[in-house]
PDB file of C-alpha atoms in Angstrom:
ATOM      1  CA  MET A   1      17.774 113.633 131.130  1.00 60.00           C
ATOM      2  CA  LYS A   2      21.318 114.884 131.648  1.00 57.00           C
ATOM      3  CA  TYR A   3      22.664 111.318 131.791  1.00 53.00           C
ATOM      4  CA  ILE A   4      20.845 110.368 128.610  1.00 53.00           C
ATOM      5  CA  MET A   5      22.398 113.309 126.757  1.00 47.00           C
ATOM      6  CA  LEU A   6      25.870 112.382 128.051  1.00 48.00           C
ATOM      7  CA  THR A   7      25.384 108.788 126.947  1.00 50.00           C
ATOM      8  CA  VAL A   8      24.209 109.851 123.488  1.00 45.00           C
ATOM      9  CA  ALA A   9      27.192 112.199 123.129  1.00 46.00           C
ATOM     10  CA  ALA A  10      29.644 109.486 124.214  1.00 48.00           C
ATOM     11  CA  VAL A  11      28.197 106.972 121.757  1.00 41.00           C
ATOM     12  CA  ALA A  12      28.227 109.515 118.916  1.00 41.00           C
ATOM     13  CA  LEU A  13      31.838 110.479 119.560  1.00 41.00           C
ATOM     14  CA  SER A  14      32.991 106.879 119.806  1.00 42.00           C
ATOM     15  CA  ALA A  15      31.796 106.293 116.249  1.00 38.00           C
ATOM     16  CA  CYS A  16      33.990 109.104 114.891  1.00 44.00           C
ATOM     17  CA  GLY A  17      37.198 107.128 114.590  1.00 47.00           C
ATOM     18  CA  ASP A  18      38.621 103.728 114.023  1.00 59.00           C
ATOM     19  CA  ALA A  19      40.899 101.855 116.390  1.00 73.00           C
ATOM     20  CA  MET A  20      44.186 103.614 117.107  1.00 80.00           C
ATOM     21  CA  THR A  21      47.396 101.637 116.656  1.00 84.00           C
ATOM     22  CA  TYR A  22      50.547 102.709 118.436  1.00 78.00           C
ATOM     23  CA  PRO A  23      53.992 102.066 116.877  1.00 77.00           C
ATOM     24  CA  ALA A  24      54.936  99.496 119.526  1.00 71.00           C
ATOM     25  CA  ALA A  25      51.957  97.345 118.485  1.00 80.00           C
ATOM     26  CA  ILE A  26      52.783  97.340 114.770  1.00 80.00           C
ATOM     27  CA  GLU A  27      55.503  94.694 115.148  1.00 76.00           C
ATOM     28  CA  LYS A  28      53.123  92.407 117.059  1.00 71.00           C
ATOM     29  CA  GLN A  29      50.450  92.868 114.400  1.00 77.00           C
ATOM     30  CA  THR A  30      52.985  92.068 111.680  1.00 73.00           C
ATOM     31  CA  GLU A  31      53.785  88.776 113.424  1.00 70.00           C
ATOM     32  CA  ALA A  32      50.077  88.010 113.822  1.00 63.00           C
ATOM     33  CA  ALA A  33      49.515  88.537 110.084  1.00 66.00           C
ATOM     34  CA  ALA A  34      52.354  86.134 109.211  1.00 66.00           C
ATOM     35  CA  THR A  35      49.859  83.474 108.110  1.00 63.00           C
ATOM     36  CA  ALA A  36      48.626  85.643 105.213  1.00 68.00           C
ATOM     37  CA  ALA A  37      48.981  84.279 101.669  1.00 79.00           C
ATOM     38  CA  THR A  38      51.265  87.196 100.766  1.00 86.00           C
ATOM     39  CA  PRO A  39      53.812  88.107 103.468  1.00 90.00           C
ATOM     40  CA  VAL A  40      53.127  91.528 104.971  1.00 92.00           C
ATOM     41  CA  ASP A  41      56.451  92.974 103.839  1.00 91.00           C
ATOM     42  CA  GLN A  42      55.735  91.937 100.214  1.00 94.00           C
ATOM     43  CA  ILE A  43      52.360  93.657  99.884  1.00 95.00           C
ATOM     44  CA  GLN A  44      52.708  96.396  97.286  1.00 96.00           C
ATOM     45  CA  LEU A  45      51.445  99.930  97.932  1.00 97.00           C
ATOM     46  CA  THR A  46      50.690 102.573  95.321  1.00 96.00           C
ATOM     47  CA  SER A  47      48.983 105.947  95.441  1.00 96.00           C
ATOM     48  CA  SER A  48      47.575 105.377  91.938  1.00 95.00           C
ATOM     49  CA  ASN A  49      44.829 103.013  90.875  1.00 92.00           C
ATOM     50  CA  ASN A  50      47.146 100.909  88.686  1.00 90.00           C
ATOM     51  CA  LEU A  51      49.005  97.907  90.026  1.00 92.00           C
ATOM     52  CA  ASN A  52      49.984  94.673  88.281  1.00 90.00           C
ATOM     53  CA  ASN A  53      49.041  96.202  84.906  1.00 91.00           C
ATOM     54  CA  GLY A  54      45.464  96.628  86.119  1.00 90.00           C
ATOM     55  CA  GLN A  55      44.977  92.898  86.623  1.00 94.00           C
ATOM     56  CA  PHE A  56      43.554  92.514  90.108  1.00 95.00           C
ATOM     57  CA  GLU A  57      40.388  91.791  92.043  1.00 96.00           C
ATOM     58  CA  ILE A  58      39.199  94.443  94.490  1.00 96.00           C
ATOM     59  CA  LEU A  59      38.792  93.014  97.990  1.00 96.00           C
ATOM     60  CA  GLY A  60      37.618  96.151  99.750  1.00 97.00           C
ATOM     61  CA  PRO A  61      38.694  99.267 101.612  1.00 97.00           C
ATOM     62  CA  VAL A  62      41.418  99.297 104.249  1.00 97.00           C
ATOM     63  CA  LYS A  63      41.960 102.075 106.746  1.00 96.00           C
ATOM     64  CA  GLY A  64      43.592 102.767 110.053  1.00 94.00           C
ATOM     65  CA  THR A  65      45.283 105.249 112.323  1.00 94.00           C
ATOM     66  CA  VAL A  66      48.778 105.201 113.790  1.00 95.00           C
ATOM     67  CA  GLY A  67      49.375 107.495 116.754  1.00 93.00           C
ATOM     68  CA  LYS A  68      51.740 108.277 119.566  1.00 91.00           C
ATOM     69  CA  VAL A  69      50.861 107.466 123.159  1.00 86.00           C
ATOM     70  CA  THR A  70      51.840 110.769 124.784  1.00 87.00           C
ATOM     71  CA  ALA A  71      53.177 114.131 123.711  1.00 86.00           C
ATOM     72  CA  PHE A  72      56.664 112.906 124.654  1.00 91.00           C
ATOM     73  CA  HIS A  73      56.725 109.860 122.381  1.00 91.00           C
ATOM     74  CA  PRO A  74      58.083 110.115 118.819  1.00 92.00           C
ATOM     75  CA  THR A  75      55.676 110.999 116.035  1.00 93.00           C
ATOM     76  CA  PRO A  76      54.574 108.029 113.904  1.00 94.00           C
ATOM     77  CA  THR A  77      56.569 107.807 110.685  1.00 95.00           C
ATOM     78  CA  VAL A  78      55.291 107.262 107.161  1.00 96.00           C
ATOM     79  CA  ALA A  79      57.016 103.851 107.206  1.00 95.00           C
ATOM     80  CA  GLN A  80      55.007 102.853 110.304  1.00 95.00           C
ATOM     81  CA  ALA A  81      51.783 103.991 108.619  1.00 96.00           C
ATOM     82  CA  GLU A  82      52.690 102.024 105.477  1.00 96.00           C
ATOM     83  CA  GLN A  83      53.338  98.921 107.587  1.00 95.00           C
ATOM     84  CA  LYS A  84      49.950  99.315 109.282  1.00 95.00           C
ATOM     85  CA  LEU A  85      48.309  99.610 105.847  1.00 96.00           C
ATOM     86  CA  ARG A  86      50.046  96.395 104.761  1.00 95.00           C
ATOM     87  CA  ILE A  87      48.864  94.625 107.935  1.00 95.00           C
ATOM     88  CA  GLU A  88      45.257  95.680 107.321  1.00 94.00           C
ATOM     89  CA  ALA A  89      45.503  94.476 103.699  1.00 95.00           C
ATOM     90  CA  ALA A  90      47.060  91.147 104.759  1.00 94.00           C
ATOM     91  CA  GLU A  91      44.081  90.489 107.010  1.00 93.00           C
ATOM     92  CA  LEU A  92      41.911  90.597 103.870  1.00 94.00           C
ATOM     93  CA  GLY A  93      44.277  88.305 101.943  1.00 94.00           C
ATOM     94  CA  ALA A  94      45.489  91.094  99.640  1.00 95.00           C
ATOM     95  CA  ASP A  95      48.589  91.234  97.447  1.00 96.00           C
ATOM     96  CA  GLY A  96      48.570  95.015  97.156  1.00 96.00           C
ATOM     97  CA  VAL A  97      46.882  98.295  98.016  1.00 97.00           C
ATOM     98  CA  ILE A  98      45.844 100.856  95.413  1.00 97.00           C
ATOM     99  CA  ASN A  99      44.931 104.501  96.077  1.00 97.00           C
ATOM    100  CA  ALA A 100      47.013 104.400  99.266  1.00 97.00           C
ATOM    101  CA  LYS A 101      46.821 107.646 101.214  1.00 98.00           C
ATOM    102  CA  ILE A 102      48.718 108.569 104.371  1.00 97.00           C
ATOM    103  CA  SER A 103      47.978 111.873 106.073  1.00 96.00           C
ATOM    104  CA  ASP A 104      50.356 114.344 107.582  1.00 96.00           C
ATOM    105  CA  VAL A 105      50.600 114.274 111.379  1.00 95.00           C
ATOM    106  CA  THR A 106      47.556 115.734 113.132  1.00 94.00           C
ATOM    107  CA  ILE A 107      46.164 115.747 116.652  1.00 90.00           C
ATOM    108  CA  CYS A 108      43.495 113.085 117.105  1.00 88.00           C
ATOM    109  CA  ALA A 109      40.995 112.345 119.835  1.00 84.00           C
ATOM    110  CA  LEU A 110      43.127 109.540 121.296  1.00 80.00           C
ATOM    111  CA  SER A 111      46.629 110.756 120.427  1.00 86.00           C
ATOM    112  CA  TRP A 112      48.866 113.806 120.544  1.00 88.00           C
ATOM    113  CA  GLY A 113      49.972 113.043 117.008  1.00 93.00           C
ATOM    114  CA  CYS A 114      48.589 110.586 114.496  1.00 94.00           C
ATOM    115  CA  ARG A 115      48.546 109.667 110.832  1.00 96.00           C
ATOM    116  CA  THR A 116      45.430 108.308 109.182  1.00 96.00           C
ATOM    117  CA  LEU A 117      45.745 105.881 106.308  1.00 97.00           C
ATOM    118  CA  SER A 118      43.432 104.406 103.725  1.00 97.00           C
ATOM    119  CA  GLY A 119      43.393 102.531 100.457  1.00 98.00           C
ATOM    120  CA  THR A 120      41.769  99.684  98.563  1.00 97.00           C
ATOM    121  CA  ALA A 121      43.029  96.122  99.042  1.00 97.00           C
ATOM    122  CA  VAL A 122      43.492  94.106  95.847  1.00 97.00           C
ATOM    123  CA  LYS A 123      44.377  90.512  94.994  1.00 96.00           C
ATOM    124  CA  PHE A 124      46.327  89.488  91.900  1.00 94.00           C
ATOM    125  CA  PRO A 125      45.171  86.553  89.754  1.00 92.00           C
ATOM    126  CA  ARG A 126      47.254  83.399  90.253  1.00 82.00           C
TER     127      ARG A 126
END
């Protein structure tokens, strides 16, 4: 019975977060997303819900987490979190992200310091 409870707890806790990305991996992910229709560095981010004069198609939500490996590594920057948000949007074929949100640094389950990010990927009409 004890092992069943431990297994249930482990499964429940594993569902609490999404995959953690560390700053060193962001550059590799940017290169991997190079085949996207819109280059990663050209994907527009906005904290509002208006981009391209409201002319866009919603592709879906994007989210992620950027964290540091140990307490001695530098804290993830806002620029690194923005880049991760662009990478996630590029994987959906997006041209921009509306309602982009990046958290302050917090302690996460898998990191001594992390930023969570979210938004909605959009595609502009051609």
